[in-house]
Short mmCIF file of C-alpha atoms and ligand atoms in Angstrom, two decimals:
data_model
loop_
_atom_site.label_atom_id
_atom_site.label_comp_id
_atom_site.label_asym_id
_atom_site.label_seq_id
_atom_site.Cartn_x
_atom_site.Cartn_y
_atom_site.Cartn_z
CA UNK V 1 124.51 66.61 56.15
CA UNK V 2 124.70 66.87 52.39
CA UNK V 3 127.14 63.98 52.13
CA UNK V 4 125.03 62.00 54.52
CA UNK V 5 122.16 62.46 52.16
CA UNK V 6 124.39 61.39 49.33
CA UNK V 7 124.45 64.79 47.73
CA UNK V 8 128.08 65.14 46.93
CA UNK V 9 128.67 67.48 44.02
CA UNK V 10 127.21 70.93 43.86
CA UNK V 11 127.25 73.83 41.40
CA UNK V 12 125.97 77.34 42.09
CA UNK V 13 123.13 78.35 39.79
CA UNK V 14 122.55 82.08 39.82
CA UNK V 15 119.11 83.63 39.81
CA UNK V 16 118.94 87.43 39.90
CA UNK V 17 120.29 88.25 43.38
CA UNK V 18 119.80 84.74 44.66
CA UNK V 19 122.65 82.15 44.41
CA UNK V 20 121.12 78.70 44.62
CA UNK V 21 123.07 75.52 45.19
CA UNK V 22 121.78 72.58 43.11
CA UNK V 23 122.86 68.95 43.29
CA UNK V 24 124.73 67.91 40.07
CA UNK V 25 125.17 64.32 40.91
CA UNK V 26 123.55 62.27 43.71
CA UNK V 27 124.70 58.84 45.03
CA UNK V 28 122.52 56.35 46.80
CA UNK V 29 121.34 58.05 50.01
CA UNK V 30 122.79 56.22 52.98
CA UNK V 31 120.93 56.02 56.28
CA UNK V 32 121.24 59.33 58.14
CA UNK V 33 122.88 58.99 61.51
CA UNK V 34 120.75 60.50 64.27
CA UNK V 35 123.21 63.40 64.95
CA UNK V 36 123.31 64.38 61.29
CA UNK V 37 119.55 64.11 61.02
CA UNK V 38 119.20 66.54 63.97
CA UNK V 39 121.81 68.87 62.63
CA UNK V 40 120.15 68.64 59.34
CA UNK V 41 116.65 69.76 60.44
CA UNK V 42 115.86 72.51 57.99
CA UNK V 43 114.99 75.75 59.59
CA UNK V 44 111.14 76.40 59.54
CA UNK V 45 110.15 79.38 57.53
CA UNK V 46 109.36 81.12 60.85
CA UNK V 47 112.97 80.66 61.94
CA UNK V 48 114.21 81.95 58.65
CA UNK V 49 112.12 85.13 58.82
CA UNK V 50 113.10 85.75 62.50
CA UNK V 51 116.55 86.89 61.47
CA UNK V 52 115.41 89.76 59.20
CA UNK V 53 115.19 93.39 59.82
CA UNK V 54 112.48 95.53 58.21
CA UNK V 55 114.37 96.03 54.95
CA UNK V 56 115.46 92.43 54.53
CA UNK V 57 111.93 91.24 55.39
CA UNK V 58 110.40 93.46 52.82
CA UNK V 59 112.79 92.18 50.17
CA UNK V 60 111.97 88.62 51.08
CA UNK V 61 108.23 89.20 50.77
CA UNK V 62 108.75 91.03 47.40
CA UNK V 63 110.64 88.02 46.05
CA UNK V 64 108.31 85.37 47.51
CA UNK V 65 107.10 82.52 45.46
CA UNK V 66 106.04 80.15 48.23
CA UNK V 67 102.55 79.80 47.05
CA UNK V 68 100.57 80.07 43.83
CA UNK V 69 99.54 83.65 44.52
CA UNK V 70 102.91 84.73 43.28
CA UNK V 71 101.76 83.86 39.81
CA UNK V 72 98.63 86.04 39.85
CA UNK V 73 99.66 89.07 41.93
CA UNK V 74 100.66 92.39 40.36
CA UNK V 75 103.01 92.95 43.32
CA UNK V 76 103.32 92.03 47.01
CA UNK V 77 101.64 94.31 49.63
CA UNK V 78 104.01 94.28 52.64
CA UNK V 79 102.51 96.69 55.08
CA UNK V 80 102.56 100.35 55.70
CA UNK V 81 102.83 102.91 58.58
CA UNK V 82 104.75 104.03 61.46
CA UNK V 83 107.52 101.54 62.42
CA UNK V 84 107.30 102.75 65.99
CA UNK V 85 103.62 102.43 66.18
CA UNK V 86 101.93 101.18 69.29
CA UNK V 87 98.90 100.02 67.34
CA UNK V 88 99.03 97.25 64.78
CA UNK V 89 95.94 96.77 62.40
CA UNK V 90 95.84 93.41 60.74
CA UNK V 91 93.52 92.64 57.82
CA UNK V 92 93.06 89.77 55.55
CA UNK V 93 94.65 90.23 52.16
CA UNK V 94 95.18 92.79 49.47
CA UNK V 95 92.18 93.53 47.20
CA UNK V 96 92.37 94.86 43.62
CA UNK V 97 93.40 98.37 44.57
CA UNK V 98 95.99 97.27 47.07
CA UNK V 99 97.52 94.72 44.44
CA UNK V 100 97.67 97.73 41.92
CA UNK V 101 99.16 100.30 44.52
CA UNK V 102 101.19 97.99 46.69
CA UNK V 103 99.76 99.31 49.92
CA UNK V 104 97.29 97.74 52.33
CA UNK V 105 93.76 99.28 52.72
CA UNK V 106 93.84 101.95 49.99
CA UNK V 107 90.53 101.13 48.43
CA UNK V 108 86.95 101.80 49.72
CA UNK V 109 87.48 99.52 52.72
CA UNK V 110 90.70 101.42 53.43
CA UNK V 111 88.81 104.83 53.53
CA UNK V 112 86.43 103.39 55.99
CA UNK V 113 89.32 101.96 58.06
CA UNK V 114 90.82 105.44 58.15
CA UNK V 115 87.61 106.87 59.39
CA UNK V 116 87.32 104.13 62.06
CA UNK V 117 90.88 104.92 63.22
CA UNK V 118 90.12 108.65 63.26
CA UNK V 119 87.03 107.94 65.42
CA UNK V 120 89.26 106.94 68.21
CA UNK V 121 91.80 109.69 67.73
CA UNK V 122 94.35 107.76 65.48
CA UNK V 123 95.67 108.95 62.16
CA UNK V 124 96.62 106.37 59.62
CA UNK V 125 100.25 107.35 60.20
CA UNK V 126 99.98 106.70 63.81
CA UNK V 127 99.52 102.93 63.29
CA UNK V 128 101.10 100.08 61.30
CA UNK V 129 98.75 98.20 58.88
CA UNK V 130 99.47 94.75 57.51
CA UNK V 131 97.59 91.82 56.24
CA UNK V 132 97.68 88.11 56.88
CA UNK V 133 98.40 87.56 53.19
CA UNK V 134 100.90 89.72 51.23
CA UNK V 135 99.40 88.85 47.91
CA UNK V 136 95.84 89.21 46.49
CA UNK V 137 93.92 85.98 46.04
CA UNK V 138 92.27 85.92 42.70
CA UNK V 139 88.73 87.40 42.76
CA UNK V 140 89.36 88.23 46.42
CA UNK V 141 88.47 84.62 47.42
CA UNK V 142 89.24 83.47 50.97
CA UNK V 143 92.89 82.63 51.53
CA UNK V 144 93.70 78.87 51.47
CA UNK V 145 95.31 77.33 54.52
CA UNK V 146 98.28 76.52 52.45
CA UNK V 147 98.66 80.23 51.59
CA UNK V 148 98.26 81.54 55.21
CA UNK V 149 100.76 78.84 56.43
CA UNK V 150 103.44 80.08 54.03
CA UNK V 151 102.70 83.73 54.57
CA UNK V 152 102.09 84.04 58.27
CA UNK V 153 105.72 83.91 59.30
CA UNK V 154 106.17 87.21 57.47
CA UNK V 155 103.46 88.75 59.67
CA UNK V 156 104.97 87.11 62.79
CA UNK V 157 108.28 88.84 62.05
CA UNK V 158 106.58 92.17 61.39
CA UNK V 159 105.02 91.86 64.77
CA UNK V 160 108.35 90.85 66.38
CA UNK V 161 110.01 93.97 64.90
CA UNK V 162 107.18 96.35 65.59
CA UNK V 163 106.46 95.20 69.19
CA UNK V 164 102.96 96.76 69.23
CA UNK V 165 101.26 97.52 72.43
CA UNK V 166 97.88 96.45 70.96
CA UNK V 167 96.70 94.67 67.93
CA UNK V 168 93.36 95.31 66.23
CA UNK V 169 92.31 92.46 64.01
CA UNK V 170 89.72 93.38 61.45
CA UNK V 171 87.49 90.63 59.98
CA UNK V 172 86.98 86.91 60.37
CA UNK V 173 90.01 85.74 58.42
CA UNK V 174 92.57 87.88 60.34
CA UNK V 175 91.00 86.87 63.70
CA UNK V 176 90.94 83.22 62.84
CA UNK V 177 94.50 83.09 61.69
CA UNK V 178 95.96 85.22 64.51
CA UNK V 179 94.02 83.45 67.31
CA UNK V 180 94.13 79.99 65.76
CA UNK V 181 90.44 79.45 66.14
CA UNK V 182 87.23 79.11 64.17
CA UNK V 183 84.95 80.77 66.71
CA UNK V 184 82.62 83.18 65.05
CA UNK V 185 83.68 86.77 64.93
CA UNK V 186 80.51 87.76 66.93
CA UNK V 187 81.81 85.68 69.80
CA UNK V 188 85.40 86.94 69.51
CA UNK V 189 84.61 90.62 69.73
CA UNK V 190 84.48 92.58 72.98
CA UNK V 191 87.06 90.41 74.60
CA UNK V 192 90.78 90.92 75.24
CA UNK V 193 92.69 88.15 73.50
CA UNK V 194 96.49 87.94 73.46
CA UNK V 195 98.88 87.28 70.62
CA UNK V 196 102.23 85.26 70.82
CA UNK V 197 104.64 84.80 73.55
CA UNK V 198 104.72 88.51 74.25
CA UNK V 199 101.02 88.32 75.00
CA UNK V 200 100.18 91.40 73.00
CA UNK V 201 96.59 92.37 73.79
CA UNK V 202 94.44 91.80 70.66
CA UNK V 203 90.99 93.02 70.04
CA UNK V 204 88.78 91.82 67.21
CA UNK V 205 86.30 93.78 65.11
CA UNK V 206 84.46 93.68 61.86
CA UNK V 207 86.11 94.04 58.52
CA UNK V 208 85.48 97.49 56.98
CA UNK V 209 84.48 95.85 53.58
CA UNK V 210 81.81 93.91 55.61
CA UNK V 211 80.67 97.14 57.23
CA UNK V 212 80.39 98.78 53.78
CA UNK V 213 77.99 95.97 52.82
CA UNK V 214 76.27 95.87 56.24
CA UNK V 215 76.20 99.41 57.59
CA UNK V 216 73.83 98.39 60.41
CA UNK V 217 76.81 96.74 62.01
CA UNK V 218 78.83 99.89 62.22
CA UNK V 219 77.45 100.57 65.63
CA UNK V 220 78.98 97.32 67.00
CA UNK V 221 82.28 98.18 65.31
CA UNK V 222 82.28 101.58 67.05
CA UNK V 223 81.74 99.71 70.32
CA UNK V 224 84.73 97.47 69.54
CA UNK V 225 86.94 100.49 68.75
CA UNK V 226 86.09 102.20 71.98
CA UNK V 227 86.79 98.93 73.75
CA UNK V 228 90.17 98.69 72.03
CA UNK V 229 90.99 102.24 73.05
CA UNK V 230 90.11 101.32 76.71
CA UNK V 231 92.30 98.20 76.50
CA UNK V 232 95.14 100.31 75.20
CA UNK V 233 94.72 103.00 77.76
CA UNK V 234 94.70 100.37 80.62
CA UNK V 235 98.14 99.30 79.26
N1 URA I 301 91.01 94.12 52.79
C1 URA I 301 92.03 93.68 53.60
O1 URA I 301 91.83 92.83 54.41
N2 URA I 301 93.26 94.13 53.42
C2 URA I 301 93.49 95.08 52.54
O2 URA I 301 94.63 95.53 52.44
C3 URA I 301 92.47 95.61 51.67
C4 URA I 301 91.28 95.04 51.83
#
C-alpha cells in the first residue's frame, strides 16, 4: 500500500513510548489499484479501539491528542467504578473538578448523582461511570461534534468491555450522542431505548447539574430512576 502511494522510504521517529513511521522521500503517487486501495482502507478509530482491553484503552485515552481539548485539559478523565457493574451511567464531559481530580462526577453534580443512585439502592461502587468526552471543554461549553466524533469510540469500547445490563444516560448531550437523535430530553425520558448491536436497554434522565439549577425537576428525575430500576429488574 505504501509503495502504491509512492511512499518508498521510511524512518522511525520516536516519541516517548510511541514509534511513528514518517515518510522521508515520496515519489509521484501512482494510481492505486483497486485491490491495494481496499487493502489500504485505514482502520476507523472505532476499529482501532475495539482491540483494546481496559488497561490499553485507558492508556490510549491518556495519550489522546485527537482534538483540541488535549491542549486545554489538565488530564483525561477515563471513567470509574466496578468493571463488572451491571449499570453504566453516562454523562457529558468532565467539569473543572473532574479535570483536576481525573475522575468523573466528583464535583457538586457528582454528589447529587451519588444520592440519585443511592435512592434506587445503588452505591457509587456498584456502577461504572463514564462520560461522552474524556476531556473538559473550556468553560464547560457544549462538546463540538468534531470532539464527540473523535471521543465516542473510547466510550463504545468501554461499553463493549463492560457489557452492562442497563445504561442510564444523564443529560441532553449524553442522550443525543448515545441515541444519535436531537429529540428533546423531555420526550426521550420514560422510554426504554436500546444502545448498539447488543441492544442494551438505555434509560434517559436529567443531568444532576441541571437538577441543581432546577430542583423542581428532581421529582421527574426520581420517576426516571424508578423507571430505570424497573427496566433493570425486568431484565
Ligand atoms: N458532568 C458530567 O457530565 N460529567 C462529569 O464527569 C462531571 C460533570
